[in-house]
PDB file as gemmi writes it, atoms N, CA and C in Angstrom:
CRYST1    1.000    1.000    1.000  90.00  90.00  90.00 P 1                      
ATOM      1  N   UNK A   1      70.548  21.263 152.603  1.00  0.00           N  
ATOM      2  CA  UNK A   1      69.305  20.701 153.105  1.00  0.00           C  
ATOM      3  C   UNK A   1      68.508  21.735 153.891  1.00  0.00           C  
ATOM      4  N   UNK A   2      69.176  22.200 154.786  1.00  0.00           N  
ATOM      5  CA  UNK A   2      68.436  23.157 155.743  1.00  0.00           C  
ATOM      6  C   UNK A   2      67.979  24.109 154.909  1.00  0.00           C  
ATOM      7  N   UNK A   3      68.591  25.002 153.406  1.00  0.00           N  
ATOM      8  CA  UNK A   3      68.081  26.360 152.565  1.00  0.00           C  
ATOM      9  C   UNK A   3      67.204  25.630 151.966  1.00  0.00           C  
ATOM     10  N   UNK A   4      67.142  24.103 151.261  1.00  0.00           N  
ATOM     11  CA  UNK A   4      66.343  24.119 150.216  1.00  0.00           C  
ATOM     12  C   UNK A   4      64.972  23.393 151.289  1.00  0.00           C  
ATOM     13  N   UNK A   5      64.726  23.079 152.417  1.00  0.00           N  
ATOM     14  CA  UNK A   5      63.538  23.039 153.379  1.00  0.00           C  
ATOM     15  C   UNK A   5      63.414  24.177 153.943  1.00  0.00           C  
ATOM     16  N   UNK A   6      63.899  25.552 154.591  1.00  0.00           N  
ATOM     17  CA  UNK A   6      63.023  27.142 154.078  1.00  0.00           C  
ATOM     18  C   UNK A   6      62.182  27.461 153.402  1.00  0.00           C  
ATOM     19  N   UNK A   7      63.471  27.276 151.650  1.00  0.00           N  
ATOM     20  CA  UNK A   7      62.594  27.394 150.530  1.00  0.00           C  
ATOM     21  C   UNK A   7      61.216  26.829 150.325  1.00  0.00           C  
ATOM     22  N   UNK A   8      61.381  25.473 150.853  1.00  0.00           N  
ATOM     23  CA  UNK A   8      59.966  24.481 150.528  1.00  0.00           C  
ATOM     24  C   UNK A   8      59.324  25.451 151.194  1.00  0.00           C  
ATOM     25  N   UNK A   9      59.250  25.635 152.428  1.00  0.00           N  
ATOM     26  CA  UNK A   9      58.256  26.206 153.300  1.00  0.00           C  
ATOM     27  C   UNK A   9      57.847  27.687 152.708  1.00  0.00           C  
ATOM     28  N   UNK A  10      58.326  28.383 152.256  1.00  0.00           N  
ATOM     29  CA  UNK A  10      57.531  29.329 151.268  1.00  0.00           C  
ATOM     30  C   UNK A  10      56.291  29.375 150.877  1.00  0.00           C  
ATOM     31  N   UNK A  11      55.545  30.756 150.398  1.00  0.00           N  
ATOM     32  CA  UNK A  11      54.141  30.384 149.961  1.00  0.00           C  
ATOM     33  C   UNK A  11      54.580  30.331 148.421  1.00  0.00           C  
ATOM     34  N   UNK A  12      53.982  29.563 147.469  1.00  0.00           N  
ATOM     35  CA  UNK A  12      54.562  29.489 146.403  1.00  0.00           C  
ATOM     36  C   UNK A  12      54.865  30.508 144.939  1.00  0.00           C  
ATOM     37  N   UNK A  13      54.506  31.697 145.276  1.00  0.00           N  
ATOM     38  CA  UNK A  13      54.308  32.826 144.895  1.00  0.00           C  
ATOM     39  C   UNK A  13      55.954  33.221 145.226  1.00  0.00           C  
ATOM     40  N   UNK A  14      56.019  33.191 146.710  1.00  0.00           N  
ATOM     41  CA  UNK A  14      57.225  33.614 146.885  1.00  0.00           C  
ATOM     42  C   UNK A  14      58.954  33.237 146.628  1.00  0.00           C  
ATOM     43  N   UNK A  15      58.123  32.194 146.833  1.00  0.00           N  
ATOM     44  CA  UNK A  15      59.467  31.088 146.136  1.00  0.00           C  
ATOM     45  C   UNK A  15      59.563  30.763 144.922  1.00  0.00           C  
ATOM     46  N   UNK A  16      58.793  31.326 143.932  1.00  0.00           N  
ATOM     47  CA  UNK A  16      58.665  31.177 142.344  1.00  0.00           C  
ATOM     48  C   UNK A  16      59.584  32.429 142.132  1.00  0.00           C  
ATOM     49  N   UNK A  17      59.003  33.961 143.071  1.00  0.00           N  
ATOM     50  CA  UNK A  17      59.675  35.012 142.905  1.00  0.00           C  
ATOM     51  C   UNK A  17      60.926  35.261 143.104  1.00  0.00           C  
ATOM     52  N   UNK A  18      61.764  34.880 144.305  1.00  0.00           N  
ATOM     53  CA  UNK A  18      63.016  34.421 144.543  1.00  0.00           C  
ATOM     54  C   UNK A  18      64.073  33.992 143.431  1.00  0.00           C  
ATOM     55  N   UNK A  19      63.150  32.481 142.896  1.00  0.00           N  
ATOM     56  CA  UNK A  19      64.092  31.169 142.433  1.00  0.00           C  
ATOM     57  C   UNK A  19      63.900  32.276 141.127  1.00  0.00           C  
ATOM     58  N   UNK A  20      63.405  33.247 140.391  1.00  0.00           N  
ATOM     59  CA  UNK A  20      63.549  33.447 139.172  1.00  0.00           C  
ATOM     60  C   UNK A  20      64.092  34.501 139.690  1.00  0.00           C  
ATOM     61  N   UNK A  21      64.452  35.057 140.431  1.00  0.00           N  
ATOM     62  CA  UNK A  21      65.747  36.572 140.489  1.00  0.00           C  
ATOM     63  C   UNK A  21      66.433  35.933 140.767  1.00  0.00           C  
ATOM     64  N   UNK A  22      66.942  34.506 141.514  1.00  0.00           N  
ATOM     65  CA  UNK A  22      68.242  34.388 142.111  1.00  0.00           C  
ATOM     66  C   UNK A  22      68.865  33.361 140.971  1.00  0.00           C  
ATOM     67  N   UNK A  23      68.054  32.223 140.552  1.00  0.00           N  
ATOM     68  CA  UNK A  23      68.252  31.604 139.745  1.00  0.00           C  
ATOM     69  C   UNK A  23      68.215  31.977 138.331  1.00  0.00           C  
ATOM     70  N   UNK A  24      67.723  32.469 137.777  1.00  0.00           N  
ATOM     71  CA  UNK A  24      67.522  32.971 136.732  1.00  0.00           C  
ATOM     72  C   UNK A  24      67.690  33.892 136.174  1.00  0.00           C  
ATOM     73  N   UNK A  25      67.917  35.228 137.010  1.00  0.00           N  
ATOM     74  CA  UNK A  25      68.524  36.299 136.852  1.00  0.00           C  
ATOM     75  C   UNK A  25      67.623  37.735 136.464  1.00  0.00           C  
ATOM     76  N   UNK A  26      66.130  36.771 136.704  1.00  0.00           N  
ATOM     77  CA  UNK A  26      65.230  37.803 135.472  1.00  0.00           C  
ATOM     78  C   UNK A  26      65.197  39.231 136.514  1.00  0.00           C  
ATOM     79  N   UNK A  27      64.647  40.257 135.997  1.00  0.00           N  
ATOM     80  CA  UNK A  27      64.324  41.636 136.259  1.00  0.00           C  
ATOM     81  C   UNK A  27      63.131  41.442 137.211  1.00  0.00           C  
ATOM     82  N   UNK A  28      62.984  42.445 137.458  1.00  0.00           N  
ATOM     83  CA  UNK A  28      61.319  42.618 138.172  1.00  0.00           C  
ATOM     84  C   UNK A  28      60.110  42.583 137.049  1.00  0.00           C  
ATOM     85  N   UNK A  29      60.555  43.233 136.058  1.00  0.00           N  
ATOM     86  CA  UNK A  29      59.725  43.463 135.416  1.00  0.00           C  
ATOM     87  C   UNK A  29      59.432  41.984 134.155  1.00  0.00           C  
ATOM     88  N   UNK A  30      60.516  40.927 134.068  1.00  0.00           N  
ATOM     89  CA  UNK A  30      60.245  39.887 133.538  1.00  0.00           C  
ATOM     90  C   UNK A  30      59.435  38.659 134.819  1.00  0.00           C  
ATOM     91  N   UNK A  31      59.818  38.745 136.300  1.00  0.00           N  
ATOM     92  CA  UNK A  31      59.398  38.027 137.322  1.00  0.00           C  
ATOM     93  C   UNK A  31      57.685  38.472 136.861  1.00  0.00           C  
ATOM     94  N   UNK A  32      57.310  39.825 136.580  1.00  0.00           N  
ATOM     95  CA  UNK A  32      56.138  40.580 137.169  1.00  0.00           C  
ATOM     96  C   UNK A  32      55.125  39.417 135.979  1.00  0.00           C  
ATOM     97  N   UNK A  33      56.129  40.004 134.310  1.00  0.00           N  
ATOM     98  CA  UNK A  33      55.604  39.007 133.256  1.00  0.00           C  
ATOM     99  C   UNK A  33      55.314  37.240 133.522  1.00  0.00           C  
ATOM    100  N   UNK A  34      55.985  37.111 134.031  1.00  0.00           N  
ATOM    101  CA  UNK A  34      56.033  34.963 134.232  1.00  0.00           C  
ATOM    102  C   UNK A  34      54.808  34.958 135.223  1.00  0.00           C  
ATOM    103  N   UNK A  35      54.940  35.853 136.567  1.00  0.00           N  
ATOM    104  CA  UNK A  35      53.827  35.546 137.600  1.00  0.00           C  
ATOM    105  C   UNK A  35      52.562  36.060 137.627  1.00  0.00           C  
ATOM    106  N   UNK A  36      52.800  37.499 136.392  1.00  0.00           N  
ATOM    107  CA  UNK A  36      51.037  38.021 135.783  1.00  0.00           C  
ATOM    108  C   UNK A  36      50.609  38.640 137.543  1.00  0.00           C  
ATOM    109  N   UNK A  37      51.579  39.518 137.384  1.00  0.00           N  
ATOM    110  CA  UNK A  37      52.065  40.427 138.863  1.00  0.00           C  
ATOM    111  C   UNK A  37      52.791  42.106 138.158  1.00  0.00           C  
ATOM    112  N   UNK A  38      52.629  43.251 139.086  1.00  0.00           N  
ATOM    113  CA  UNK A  38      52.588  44.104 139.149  1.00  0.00           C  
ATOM    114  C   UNK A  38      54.507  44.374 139.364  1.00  0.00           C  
ATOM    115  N   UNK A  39      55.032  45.015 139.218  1.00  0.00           N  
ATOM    116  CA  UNK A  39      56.261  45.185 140.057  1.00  0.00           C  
ATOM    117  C   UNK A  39      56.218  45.437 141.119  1.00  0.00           C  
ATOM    118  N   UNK A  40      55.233  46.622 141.456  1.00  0.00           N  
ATOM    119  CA  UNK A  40      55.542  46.411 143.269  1.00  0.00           C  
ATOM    120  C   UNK A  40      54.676  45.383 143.726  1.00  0.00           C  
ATOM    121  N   UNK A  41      54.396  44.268 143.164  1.00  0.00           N  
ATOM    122  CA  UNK A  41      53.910  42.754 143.782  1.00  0.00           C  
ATOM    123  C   UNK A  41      55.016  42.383 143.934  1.00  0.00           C  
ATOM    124  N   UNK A  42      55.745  42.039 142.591  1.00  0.00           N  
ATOM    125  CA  UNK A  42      56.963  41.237 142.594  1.00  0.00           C  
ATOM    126  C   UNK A  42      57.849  41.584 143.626  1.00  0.00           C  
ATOM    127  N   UNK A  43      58.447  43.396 143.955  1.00  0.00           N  
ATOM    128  CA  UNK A  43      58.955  43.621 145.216  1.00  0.00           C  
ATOM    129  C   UNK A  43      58.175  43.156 146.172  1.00  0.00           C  
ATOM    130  N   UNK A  44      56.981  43.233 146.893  1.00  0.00           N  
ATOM    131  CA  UNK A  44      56.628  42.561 148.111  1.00  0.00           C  
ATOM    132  C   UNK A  44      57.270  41.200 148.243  1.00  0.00           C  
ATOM    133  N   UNK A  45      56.768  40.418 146.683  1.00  0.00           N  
ATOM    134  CA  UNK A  45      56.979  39.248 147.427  1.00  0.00           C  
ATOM    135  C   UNK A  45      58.303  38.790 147.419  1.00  0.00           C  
ATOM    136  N   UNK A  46      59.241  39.202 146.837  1.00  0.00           N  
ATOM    137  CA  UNK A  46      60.493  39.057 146.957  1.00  0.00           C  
ATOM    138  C   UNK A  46      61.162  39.576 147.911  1.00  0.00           C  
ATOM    139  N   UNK A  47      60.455  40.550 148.649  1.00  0.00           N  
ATOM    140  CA  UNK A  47      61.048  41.321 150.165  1.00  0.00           C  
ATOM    141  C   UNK A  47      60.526  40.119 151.211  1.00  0.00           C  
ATOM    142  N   UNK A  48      59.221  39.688 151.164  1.00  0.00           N  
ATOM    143  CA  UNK A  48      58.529  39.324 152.364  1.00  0.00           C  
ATOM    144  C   UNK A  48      59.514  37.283 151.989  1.00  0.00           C  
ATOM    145  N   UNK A  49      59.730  36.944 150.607  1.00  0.00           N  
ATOM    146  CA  UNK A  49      60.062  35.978 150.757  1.00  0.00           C  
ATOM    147  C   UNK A  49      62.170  36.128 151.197  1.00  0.00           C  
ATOM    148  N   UNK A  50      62.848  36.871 151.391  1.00  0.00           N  
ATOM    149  CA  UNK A  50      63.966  37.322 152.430  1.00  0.00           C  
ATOM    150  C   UNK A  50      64.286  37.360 153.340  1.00  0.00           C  
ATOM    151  N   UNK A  51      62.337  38.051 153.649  1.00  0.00           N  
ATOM    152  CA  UNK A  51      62.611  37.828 155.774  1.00  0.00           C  
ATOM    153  C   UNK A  51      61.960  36.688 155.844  1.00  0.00           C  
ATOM    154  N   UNK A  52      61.466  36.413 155.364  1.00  0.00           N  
ATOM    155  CA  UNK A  52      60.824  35.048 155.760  1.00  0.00           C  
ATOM    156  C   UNK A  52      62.543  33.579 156.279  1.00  0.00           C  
ATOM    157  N   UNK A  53      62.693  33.650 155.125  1.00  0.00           N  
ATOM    158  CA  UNK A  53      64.419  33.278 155.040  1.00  0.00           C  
ATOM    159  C   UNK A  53      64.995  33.562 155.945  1.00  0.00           C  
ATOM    160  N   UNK A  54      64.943  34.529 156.335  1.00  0.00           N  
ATOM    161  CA  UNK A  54      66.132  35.217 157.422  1.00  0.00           C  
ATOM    162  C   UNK A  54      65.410  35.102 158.393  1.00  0.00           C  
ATOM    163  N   UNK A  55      64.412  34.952 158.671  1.00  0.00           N  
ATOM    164  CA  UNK A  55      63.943  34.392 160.146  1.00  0.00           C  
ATOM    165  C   UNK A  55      64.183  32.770 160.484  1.00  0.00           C  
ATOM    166  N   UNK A  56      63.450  32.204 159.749  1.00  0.00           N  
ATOM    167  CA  UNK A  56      64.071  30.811 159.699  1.00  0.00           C  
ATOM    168  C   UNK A  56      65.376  30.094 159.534  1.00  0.00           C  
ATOM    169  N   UNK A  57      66.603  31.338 159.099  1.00  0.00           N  
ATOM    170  CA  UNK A  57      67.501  30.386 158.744  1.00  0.00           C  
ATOM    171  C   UNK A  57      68.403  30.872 160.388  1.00  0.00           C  
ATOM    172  N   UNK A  58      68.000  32.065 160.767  1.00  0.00           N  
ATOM    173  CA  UNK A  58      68.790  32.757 161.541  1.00  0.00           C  
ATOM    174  C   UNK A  58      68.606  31.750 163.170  1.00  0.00           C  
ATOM    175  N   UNK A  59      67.568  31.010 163.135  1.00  0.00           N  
ATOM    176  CA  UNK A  59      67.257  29.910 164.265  1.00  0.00           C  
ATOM    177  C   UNK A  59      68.388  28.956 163.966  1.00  0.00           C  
ATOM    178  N   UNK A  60      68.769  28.710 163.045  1.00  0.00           N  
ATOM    179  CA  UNK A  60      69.577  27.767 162.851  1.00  0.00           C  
ATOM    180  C   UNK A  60      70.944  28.357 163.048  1.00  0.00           C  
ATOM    181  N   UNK A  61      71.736  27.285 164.120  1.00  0.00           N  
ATOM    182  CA  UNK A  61      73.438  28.022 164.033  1.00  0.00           C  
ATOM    183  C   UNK A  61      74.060  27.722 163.258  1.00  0.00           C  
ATOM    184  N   UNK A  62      73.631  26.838 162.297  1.00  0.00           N  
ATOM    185  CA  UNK A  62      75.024  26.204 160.932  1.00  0.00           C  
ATOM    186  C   UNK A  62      74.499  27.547 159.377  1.00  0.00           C  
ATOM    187  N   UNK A  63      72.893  28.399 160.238  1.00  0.00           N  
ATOM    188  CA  UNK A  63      73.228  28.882 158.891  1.00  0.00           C  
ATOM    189  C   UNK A  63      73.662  30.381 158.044  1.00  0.00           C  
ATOM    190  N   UNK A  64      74.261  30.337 158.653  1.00  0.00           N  
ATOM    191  CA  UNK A  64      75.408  31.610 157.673  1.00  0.00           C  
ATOM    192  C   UNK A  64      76.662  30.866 157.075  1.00  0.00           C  
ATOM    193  N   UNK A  65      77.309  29.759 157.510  1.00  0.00           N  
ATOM    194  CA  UNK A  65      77.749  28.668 156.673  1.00  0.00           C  
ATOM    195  C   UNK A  65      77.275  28.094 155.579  1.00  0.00           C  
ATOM    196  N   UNK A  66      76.005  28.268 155.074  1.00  0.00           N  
ATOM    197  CA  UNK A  66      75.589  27.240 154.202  1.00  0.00           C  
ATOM    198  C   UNK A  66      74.453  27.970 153.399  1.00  0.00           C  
ATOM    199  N   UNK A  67      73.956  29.355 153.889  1.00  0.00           N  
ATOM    200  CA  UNK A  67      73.037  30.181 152.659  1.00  0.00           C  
ATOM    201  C   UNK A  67      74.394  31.171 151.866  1.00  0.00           C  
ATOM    202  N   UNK A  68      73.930  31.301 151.104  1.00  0.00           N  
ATOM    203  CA  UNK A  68      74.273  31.936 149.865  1.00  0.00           C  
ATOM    204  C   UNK A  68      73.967  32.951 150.182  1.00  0.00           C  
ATOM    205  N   UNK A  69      74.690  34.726 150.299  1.00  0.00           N  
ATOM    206  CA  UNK A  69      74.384  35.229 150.556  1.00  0.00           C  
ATOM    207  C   UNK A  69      73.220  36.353 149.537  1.00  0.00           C  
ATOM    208  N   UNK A  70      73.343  36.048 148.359  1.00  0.00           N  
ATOM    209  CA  UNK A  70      72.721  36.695 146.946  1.00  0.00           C  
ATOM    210  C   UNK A  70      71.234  35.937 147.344  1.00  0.00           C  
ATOM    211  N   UNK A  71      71.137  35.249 147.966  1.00  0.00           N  
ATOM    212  CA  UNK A  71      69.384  35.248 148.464  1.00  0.00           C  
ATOM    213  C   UNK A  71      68.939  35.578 149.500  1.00  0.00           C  
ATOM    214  N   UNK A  72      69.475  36.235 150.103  1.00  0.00           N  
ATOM    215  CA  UNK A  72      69.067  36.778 151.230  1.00  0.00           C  
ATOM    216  C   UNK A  72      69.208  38.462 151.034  1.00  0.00           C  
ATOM    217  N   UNK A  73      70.055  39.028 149.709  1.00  0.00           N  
ATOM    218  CA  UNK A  73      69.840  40.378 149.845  1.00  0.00           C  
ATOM    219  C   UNK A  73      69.375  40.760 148.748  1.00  0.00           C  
TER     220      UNK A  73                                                      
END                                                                             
């Protein structure tokens, strides 16, 4: 509950970029194809959507128990 309300809170760019490297497995260069984005877009927003994550989850004390660590690095 607490990772997938982060996620919500995302701008949706970023959380499209994420859910298709973490979920899906794609490359940068297939993320860059789906979002009609540059690769170093796709790196920004896949960097800026990490810390974003890691700021919000790191307020929380239950969460290094309960994120996954393959989305956060």
């Amino acid at each position: 509950k607490i990772l997938n309300t982060a996620l919500g809170d995302l701008p949706e760019r970023q959380r499209a970029a994420l859910l298709l490297r973490v979920n899906e497995g794609l490359s940068y260069a297939e993320i860059g194809s789906v979002l009609s984005v540059s690769i170093p877009s796709v790196e920004s927003l896949l960097f800026r959507a990490r810390q974003s994550l890691k700021r919000k989850l790191d307020r929380r004390d239950k969460a290094d128990s309960e994120v996954p660590r393959n989305l956060l690095e």
